Amino acid sequence: MTSPLSHLATHEVTNQPPAPGDRDLWAGDIVLRQAIARHGGQPGALEPYARALGTAAMQEAARDANRHPPELHLFDRAGRRLDEVRFHPAWHGFMQLSAEAGYAALPWEEAPGGHVTHAAMVYLASQVEPGHCCPLTMSYAATPALRTTPALAPWLEKLQVRAWDPAIAPMTGKRAITLGMAMTEKQGGSDLRANATTATRDGDAYRLRGHKWFCSAPMSDGFLTLAQAPEGLTCFLVPRWLDHGRNPILIQRLKDKLGNRSNASAEIEYDNTLAYRVGDEGAGVRTILSMVHHTRLDTALAPAGLMRAALSEAHHWASHRSAFQKQLIDQPLMRAVLADLALDWEAALKLGLKVARNFDGTADEHRTFARIAVALAKYHNNKRAPLVIYEAMEALGGMGYVEDTPLPMLYREAPLNGIWEGSGNVICLDILRTLAKEPLAGEMLNAELQSVTGTDRRFDAALKAHRTRWPGLPPEAEARWFAESLALLLQGALLIRHSSDAVADAFVATRLARGSGRIAGAISGCDTGAILARIAPVE
């Protein structure tokens, strides 16, 4: 491949960083590799996946998938309804790569470290093309719900095949399938019990009638949805295609979203639509929560991946760009900014993979810790991601605002995971409910925090201040403050135990001892060189 011309007729192109080229997202990420080794993940599955994702070809494919968003085709040329969404070939390339790597299937194959490995795949995929994660995340998370109903075993079997089959065909005629979700209605939003879609018995199945305000991944082979059955709100599996034709899932329009442009989200109507019950009648919320619990793991890891991608771009730029006779990476203020951002990224990844480790556990303690910690990780990681990505964008100056770099895409993506599967207030109230209903959750959190007391007096002081401020559960109005404090303490404890001295010291000083300002880079006394060494990719 020939190099682009630098000697132009009117000027010479200088002081511009080279194209990033292929990036080894595994070898270049010491924090990920160390965490995978600690938590029992599968390097053999992750290394080739990370290398494939990081190639220049896949980076370009990600641009194509986002510049050419899905197209809705409601009718064929004769006026017959299609209700189909068509994707750019680049989208299918990402779906194939991730599905075959085991993104959705691997955690259920009973090999050790399955959920940790899956979580790392979410983190890696989010660095390159986060839009395609949506249908795969829901396919991963649907397994616990389907396991409640033996009659759905054929769906479960094909859901766990490592393949991508986009054919428009009934489940019985496909090698592998994906599942989406359609729960939200206009009048209720997060209040699922306000759903008005109705379900009427039809032999062993049901017929649904109603509207869904958000249907994620509308070309999935089936959807988990909620409807009011005779015994109350119930979970259903709605096939996209039937053996004798199309199931009437009528797409009204695609959502014109801020980000997540490569992925389709739709408004749909059910009009006498065939569905199969999942779980018991009236137990819809309890059944669907098993899926929501697992999707929250992914929404906790995705922001860590977005932050990592933004930091990689900023570090690459600063390492190859000069200003005022010095490389940007050698400027003390730039080093302070990037090091400060790196603390958020490493803390987010450490907490996310710690949570995933407990998803792999089978004891009550593991499951209980996972319930409370995944909410803390989802809440806090997503609150930090937009700030980190913006600051990384600013490090590039005007170039960071231009679509030639991935930073605009990352910035648009940053709010999504904080909204999806429970926005901030919903998550904070869930945290309070979990601690109130499950005393073991509080005991497990306290044990984790107590494990590092005596190591750093500043951490000890912050923990004491938290317990003094909230000797019990806080009033509802303080739920966000309480959740932020707990998340920071948990991240601090993990960094003290499992990170470098420089990272742990800087995090405790700036996040827990409050030895910093509120703007990124407003820090002092930190070993920026040691921190930056942990984000430096392999060039």
XYZ file of C-alpha atoms in Angstrom:
539
model
C 0.000 0.000 0.000
C 1.447 3.361 -1.017
C 1.716 6.196 1.476
C -0.350 9.381 1.032
C 1.517 12.388 -0.335
C 2.989 14.808 2.186
C 4.731 17.134 -0.289
C 1.919 19.140 -1.837
C 2.055 21.973 -4.345
C 1.489 24.732 -1.797
C 2.884 23.256 1.404
C 4.338 20.227 3.124
C 2.261 18.248 5.619
C 4.195 18.143 8.879
C 3.534 17.741 12.581
C 0.574 15.449 11.913
C 0.419 12.056 13.658
C 0.595 9.005 11.397
C -2.530 6.928 10.877
C -2.932 4.607 13.879
C -2.844 1.508 11.658
C -3.452 -1.889 13.211
C -3.816 -1.815 16.984
C -3.347 -4.890 19.122
C -6.100 -4.321 21.678
C -4.836 -7.249 23.751
C -1.049 -6.819 23.858
C -1.426 -3.063 24.238
C -3.694 -3.253 27.295
C -1.782 -4.354 30.384
C -4.709 -3.532 32.681
C -7.020 -5.871 30.771
C -4.483 -8.688 30.606
C -3.733 -8.524 34.310
C -7.431 -8.457 35.220
C -8.224 -11.431 32.987
C -5.455 -13.447 34.614
C -6.686 -12.458 38.086
C -10.345 -13.238 37.473
C -9.943 -16.458 35.511
C -10.935 -15.265 32.038
C -9.958 -16.994 28.820
C -6.983 -15.318 27.099
C -7.149 -17.861 24.286
C -10.571 -16.563 23.302
C -9.781 -12.886 23.835
C -6.408 -12.466 22.149
C -7.469 -13.303 18.563
C -10.727 -11.381 18.975
C -8.906 -8.287 20.219
C -6.390 -8.417 17.384
C -9.100 -8.822 14.740
C -11.102 -5.906 16.124
C -8.081 -3.613 16.237
C -7.069 -3.855 12.591
C -7.186 -0.782 10.406
C -9.686 -2.587 8.188
C -12.132 -3.028 11.065
C -11.639 0.585 12.132
C -12.641 1.639 8.628
C -15.566 -0.798 8.673
C -16.778 0.836 11.880
C -16.845 4.196 10.094
C -18.841 2.671 7.242
C -21.355 1.043 9.587
C -21.995 4.387 11.293
C -21.954 6.572 8.182
C -24.488 4.287 6.461
C -27.134 3.642 9.107
C -29.858 0.981 8.824
C -32.654 1.596 6.348
C -36.319 0.789 6.952
C -38.210 -0.993 4.181
C -41.882 -1.141 5.092
C -43.295 -2.381 1.759
C -42.184 -4.222 -1.332
C -42.671 -2.765 -4.814
C -46.240 -4.102 -4.992
C -47.313 -2.618 -1.654
C -47.051 -5.804 0.440
C -45.720 -5.262 3.954
C -42.116 -6.187 4.590
C -41.328 -4.497 7.922
C -37.629 -5.109 7.334
C -34.486 -3.210 8.293
C -31.439 -3.527 6.060
C -27.860 -2.962 7.192
C -24.583 -2.000 5.574
C -22.274 -4.976 4.903
C -19.848 -3.624 7.517
C -22.485 -4.258 10.204
C -22.768 -7.885 9.171
C -18.988 -8.184 9.336
C -18.964 -7.086 12.963
C -21.887 -9.330 13.836
C -20.124 -12.308 12.293
C -16.800 -11.619 14.017
C -18.329 -11.151 17.459
C -20.870 -13.962 17.224
C -18.239 -16.464 16.106
C -15.903 -15.338 18.892
C -18.614 -16.309 21.387
C -19.748 -12.870 22.561
C -23.279 -14.159 23.312
C -22.734 -17.909 23.582
C -19.434 -18.377 25.425
C -20.668 -17.548 28.968
C -23.178 -20.409 28.797
C -20.747 -23.065 27.568
C -19.804 -23.940 31.179
C -16.085 -23.294 30.735
C -14.488 -21.379 33.647
C -14.484 -17.607 33.455
C -17.224 -17.367 30.845
C -18.835 -14.175 32.084
C -15.473 -12.500 32.689
C -14.468 -13.353 29.127
C -17.787 -12.100 27.784
C -17.422 -8.860 29.753
C -13.963 -8.341 28.262
C -15.435 -8.860 24.779
C -17.990 -6.122 25.479
C -15.130 -3.858 26.553
C -13.137 -4.654 23.391
C -16.023 -4.370 20.929
C -17.085 -1.046 22.438
C -13.699 0.408 21.545
C -14.277 -0.088 17.829
C -17.968 -0.434 16.895
C -20.293 -0.336 19.905
C -23.551 -0.343 17.934
C -23.478 -4.046 17.081
C -23.146 -4.934 20.767
C -26.856 -4.300 21.365
C -28.374 -7.412 19.707
C -25.536 -9.606 20.953
C -25.847 -8.332 24.512
C -29.573 -9.063 24.532
C -28.952 -12.501 23.049
C -26.451 -13.195 25.822
C -28.803 -11.917 28.510
C -31.910 -13.761 27.285
C -30.598 -17.198 28.262
C -31.559 -17.067 31.991
C -35.105 -16.017 31.118
C -35.585 -18.744 28.499
C -34.274 -21.373 30.906
C -37.393 -20.888 33.022
C -39.532 -22.487 30.279
C -38.545 -25.969 28.989
C -40.832 -25.646 25.950
C -38.478 -22.946 24.607
C -35.443 -25.263 24.561
C -35.176 -25.175 20.722
C -34.807 -21.386 20.898
C -32.242 -21.674 23.649
C -30.206 -24.189 21.665
C -29.891 -21.959 18.600
C -29.307 -18.874 20.711
C -26.099 -20.493 21.950
C -24.615 -21.323 18.549
C -21.493 -19.326 17.669
C -22.619 -18.099 14.277
C -24.294 -15.159 12.567
C -27.267 -16.017 10.348
C -29.104 -12.899 9.119
C -31.480 -14.837 6.832
C -35.150 -13.848 6.907
C -36.483 -17.216 7.947
C -38.254 -18.865 10.888
C -36.166 -20.076 13.799
C -36.585 -23.697 12.653
C -34.806 -22.936 9.383
C -31.801 -21.100 10.822
C -28.461 -22.240 12.166
C -28.193 -19.510 14.800
C -30.471 -16.771 16.106
C -30.404 -13.498 18.017
C -32.998 -12.090 20.395
C -34.036 -8.498 20.981
C -36.186 -6.778 23.571
C -39.392 -4.723 23.412
C -40.601 -3.618 26.835
C -40.981 0.173 27.002
C -44.322 1.820 26.277
C -45.144 5.519 25.907
C -47.152 5.917 29.060
C -44.907 4.015 31.450
C -41.243 4.156 30.524
C -39.358 2.542 33.406
C -42.652 1.794 35.164
C -43.202 -1.530 33.438
C -46.324 -2.337 35.437
C -48.054 0.496 33.563
C -47.711 -1.432 30.278
C -51.000 -1.679 28.384
C -50.218 -4.267 25.688
C -52.644 -7.167 26.073
C -52.133 -10.918 25.708
C -55.022 -13.249 24.859
C -54.732 -17.018 25.016
C -54.688 -18.892 21.707
C -54.245 -22.590 22.478
C -50.744 -23.128 23.828
C -49.718 -19.664 22.657
C -50.999 -16.104 23.021
C -51.921 -13.214 20.761
C -50.561 -9.749 21.582
C -52.045 -6.383 20.772
C -50.416 -3.077 21.601
C -47.558 -0.675 20.964
C -43.919 -0.639 22.055
C -42.130 2.708 22.168
C -38.661 1.111 21.975
C -37.860 -2.159 20.257
C -34.136 -2.848 20.272
C -32.636 -4.597 17.230
C -35.912 -5.080 15.288
C -34.423 -7.630 12.872
C -33.722 -10.110 15.674
C -35.310 -13.548 15.335
C -37.431 -13.019 18.421
C -38.106 -10.544 21.207
C -38.685 -10.784 24.899
C -41.593 -8.509 25.696
C -44.150 -7.786 28.401
C -47.940 -7.808 28.116
C -50.968 -7.954 30.387
C -52.282 -11.546 30.469
C -55.325 -12.726 32.451
C -53.168 -13.288 35.573
C -51.233 -10.034 35.231
C -48.086 -8.695 33.580
C -46.316 -11.584 31.865
C -43.134 -12.119 29.860
C -43.431 -13.446 26.299
C -41.173 -14.551 23.467
C -42.401 -13.100 20.165
C -41.043 -14.846 17.024
C -40.038 -12.497 14.206
C -40.896 -15.036 11.523
C -43.310 -17.984 11.563
C -43.135 -21.282 9.698
C -46.092 -20.201 7.547
C -45.088 -16.578 7.023
C -44.522 -13.268 8.793
C -45.615 -12.637 12.355
C -47.442 -9.264 12.398
C -44.792 -7.119 14.072
C -45.455 -3.790 12.393
C -42.591 -1.310 12.385
C -43.880 2.257 12.672
C -40.551 4.035 12.332
C -36.869 3.816 13.253
C -35.696 6.051 16.069
C -33.458 8.904 14.925
C -30.961 8.558 17.770
C -28.121 10.742 19.001
C -25.656 7.855 18.760
C -25.621 4.087 18.314
C -26.179 4.922 14.672
C -25.180 1.572 13.200
C -27.850 -0.222 15.234
C -31.576 0.028 14.569
C -34.116 0.871 17.257
C -37.782 1.002 16.346
C -41.331 1.706 17.397
C -43.507 -1.321 16.719
C -47.091 -2.473 16.984
C -48.386 -5.916 17.824
C -51.611 -6.698 15.969
C -52.792 -10.226 16.801
C -49.120 -11.174 17.038
C -48.239 -14.742 18.046
C -46.221 -15.083 21.264
C -45.113 -17.811 23.664
C -45.199 -17.362 27.421
C -41.865 -17.201 29.270
C -42.196 -18.079 32.959
C -45.499 -17.967 34.798
C -48.432 -15.692 34.089
C -48.249 -12.640 36.294
C -44.516 -13.074 36.900
C -43.399 -10.891 33.999
C -41.259 -8.431 35.926
C -39.496 -11.157 37.909
C -38.824 -13.135 34.714
C -37.525 -10.224 32.668
C -35.315 -8.981 35.498
C -33.011 -11.959 34.997
C -32.354 -10.604 31.509
C -32.034 -7.022 32.728
C -29.513 -8.111 35.376
C -27.215 -9.540 32.703
C -27.606 -6.628 30.294
C -26.538 -4.349 33.137
C -23.201 -6.154 33.248
C -22.629 -5.109 29.651
C -23.724 -1.526 30.300
C -21.114 -1.401 33.067
C -18.273 -2.593 30.789
C -19.140 -0.668 27.627
C -18.247 2.767 29.095
C -14.828 1.411 30.100
C -14.296 0.429 26.463
C -15.429 3.822 25.196
C -13.076 5.559 27.622
C -10.191 3.320 26.581
C -10.767 4.072 22.885
C -10.881 7.819 23.505
C -7.730 7.707 25.625
C -5.909 5.705 22.947
C -6.718 8.396 20.382
C -5.603 11.191 22.709
C -2.396 9.389 23.674
C -1.548 8.672 20.027
C -2.096 12.320 19.094
C -0.103 13.686 22.018
C 2.760 11.280 21.350
C 3.190 12.493 17.751
C 2.238 16.144 17.889
C 4.472 19.079 18.890
C 3.527 22.492 20.196
C 5.775 25.241 21.457
C 8.911 23.182 20.694
C 7.843 20.200 22.818
C 5.920 17.000 22.198
C 2.445 17.308 23.675
C 2.972 14.145 25.684
C 5.915 15.860 27.436
C 3.906 18.946 28.407
C 3.204 18.747 32.179
C -0.379 19.959 31.885
C -1.237 17.510 29.097
C 0.296 14.706 31.153
C -1.837 15.733 34.137
C -5.015 15.681 32.033
C -4.353 12.296 30.431
C -3.248 10.722 33.704
C -6.369 12.000 35.447
C -8.563 10.491 32.721
C -6.653 7.229 32.887
C -7.626 6.846 36.538
C -11.308 6.853 35.577
C -10.738 4.309 32.817
C -8.704 1.879 34.911
C -11.082 2.124 37.866
C -14.061 1.476 35.573
C -12.465 -1.579 33.992
C -11.299 -2.988 37.323
C -14.766 -2.660 38.844
C -16.543 -4.051 35.781
C -14.432 -7.200 35.613
C -14.685 -7.695 39.377
C -18.462 -7.706 38.950
C -18.194 -10.170 36.045
C -16.133 -12.512 38.224
C -19.088 -12.702 40.597
C -21.444 -13.489 37.714
C -19.282 -16.581 37.219
C -19.652 -17.549 40.871
C -22.358 -19.947 42.050
C -22.488 -19.248 45.792
C -25.145 -16.962 47.275
C -22.409 -14.505 48.202
C -21.323 -14.188 44.572
C -24.851 -13.679 43.256
C -25.690 -11.155 45.956
C -22.503 -9.155 45.450
C -23.128 -9.182 41.688
C -26.601 -7.686 42.150
C -25.419 -4.698 44.153
C -22.027 -4.201 42.487
C -23.342 -4.303 38.914
C -25.701 -1.443 39.754
C -22.885 0.593 41.301
C -20.619 -0.092 38.303
C -23.295 0.749 35.747
C -24.183 3.970 37.513
C -20.728 5.354 38.153
C -18.893 4.162 35.036
C -21.509 5.758 32.825
C -21.458 9.046 34.686
C -17.704 9.310 34.082
C -17.586 8.209 30.433
C -18.940 11.387 28.746
C -16.543 13.563 30.743
C -13.522 11.409 29.929
C -14.388 11.213 26.235
C -14.945 14.950 25.957
C -11.575 15.719 27.545
C -9.878 13.227 25.212
C -11.593 14.966 22.310
C -10.318 18.328 23.504
C -6.767 16.946 23.661
C -6.872 16.715 19.857
C -8.143 20.258 19.497
C -10.221 20.820 16.372
C -9.367 17.383 14.974
C -11.159 15.761 17.882
C -14.392 17.387 16.706
C -14.052 16.030 13.174
C -15.560 12.768 11.972
C -12.204 11.714 10.491
C -11.448 10.564 14.038
C -13.683 8.191 16.061
C -14.090 10.694 18.891
C -17.407 12.203 17.713
C -18.855 8.697 17.464
C -17.552 7.804 20.929
C -18.952 11.031 22.383
C -22.394 10.387 20.885
C -22.297 6.867 22.241
C -21.256 7.909 25.754
C -24.719 8.609 27.260
C -26.388 5.459 25.940
C -25.435 2.868 28.522
C -26.327 5.197 31.365
C -29.877 5.455 29.993
C -30.404 1.894 28.732
C -31.604 -0.687 31.279
C -32.323 1.871 33.967
C -31.256 5.519 33.988
C -29.372 7.028 36.904
C -32.278 7.580 39.279
C -33.720 4.123 38.621
C -30.368 2.484 39.328
C -29.779 4.442 42.524
C -33.213 3.488 43.840
C -32.482 -0.132 42.916
C -29.305 0.093 44.983
C -31.289 1.256 48.003
C -33.908 -1.487 47.519
C -31.245 -4.183 47.230
C -29.500 -3.064 50.404
C -32.839 -2.875 52.243
C -34.091 -6.293 51.121
C -30.829 -8.251 51.096
C -28.674 -7.656 54.194
C -26.051 -9.946 52.678
C -25.449 -7.344 49.942
C -24.386 -4.769 52.513
C -22.257 -7.344 54.311
C -20.445 -8.286 51.097
C -19.794 -4.640 50.214
C -18.510 -3.893 53.700
C -16.234 -6.923 53.597
C -14.760 -5.757 50.285
C -14.121 -2.269 51.629
C -12.841 -3.512 54.965
C -10.300 -5.757 53.221
C -7.964 -2.809 52.540
C -8.385 -0.801 55.726
C -5.086 -0.082 57.399
C -3.364 0.207 54.012
C -3.975 3.897 53.302
C -5.075 6.350 55.991
C -6.811 8.517 53.390
C -8.961 5.590 52.277
C -9.737 4.786 55.908
C -10.787 8.398 56.510
C -13.040 8.392 53.448
C -14.672 5.131 54.505
C -15.232 6.485 58.003
C -16.756 9.676 56.581
C -19.121 7.623 54.404
C -20.293 5.535 57.345
C -20.677 8.598 59.538
C -22.696 10.414 56.894
C -24.904 7.361 56.256
C -24.995 5.011 59.252
C -27.966 3.377 57.523
C -29.639 3.859 54.167
C -29.848 7.472 53.002
C -33.048 9.391 52.293
C -34.144 8.990 48.693
C -33.022 12.504 47.747
C -29.407 11.564 48.621
C -29.377 8.281 46.681
C -27.058 9.592 43.959
C -24.560 10.973 46.433
C -24.645 7.718 48.384
C -24.161 5.601 45.238
C -21.275 7.743 43.999
C -19.532 7.520 47.373
C -19.923 3.738 47.525
C -18.727 3.275 43.939
C -15.629 5.406 44.504
C -14.772 3.524 47.688
C -15.197 0.193 45.925
C -13.033 1.319 43.017
C -10.434 2.649 45.433
C -10.328 -0.658 47.300
C -9.837 -2.591 44.048
C -7.047 -0.291 42.881
C -5.266 -0.510 46.243
C -5.354 -4.309 46.012
C -4.731 -4.856 42.325
C -3.152 -1.844 40.609
C 0.199 -0.107 40.656
C 1.146 2.026 43.639
C 1.103 5.122 41.437
C -2.466 4.518 40.228
C -3.825 3.592 43.659
C -2.133 6.557 45.316
C -3.391 9.029 42.713
C -6.949 7.663 42.777
C -7.220 7.807 46.562
C -5.682 11.283 46.646
C -7.925 12.762 43.965
C -11.188 10.826 44.331
C -11.396 9.970 48.025
C -9.203 12.516 49.793
C -10.504 15.169 47.369
C -7.018 16.445 46.654
C -8.052 17.751 43.247
C -10.344 20.163 41.480
C -13.540 19.158 39.727
C -12.111 19.477 36.197
C -9.932 16.812 34.589
C -6.247 17.618 35.023
C -6.756 19.710 38.153
C -4.425 17.445 40.121
C -0.964 17.613 41.608
C 1.583 15.346 43.203
C 0.708 12.311 41.053
C 3.239 10.118 39.245
C 1.896 10.899 35.783
C 4.643 8.944 34.059
C 3.773 5.700 35.820
C 0.054 6.218 35.173
C 0.514 7.075 31.492
C 2.678 3.994 31.009
C -0.408 1.873 31.718
C -2.451 3.419 28.907
C 0.300 3.511 26.276
C -0.775 1.263 23.401
C 1.664 -0.829 21.404
C 2.752 1.441 18.559
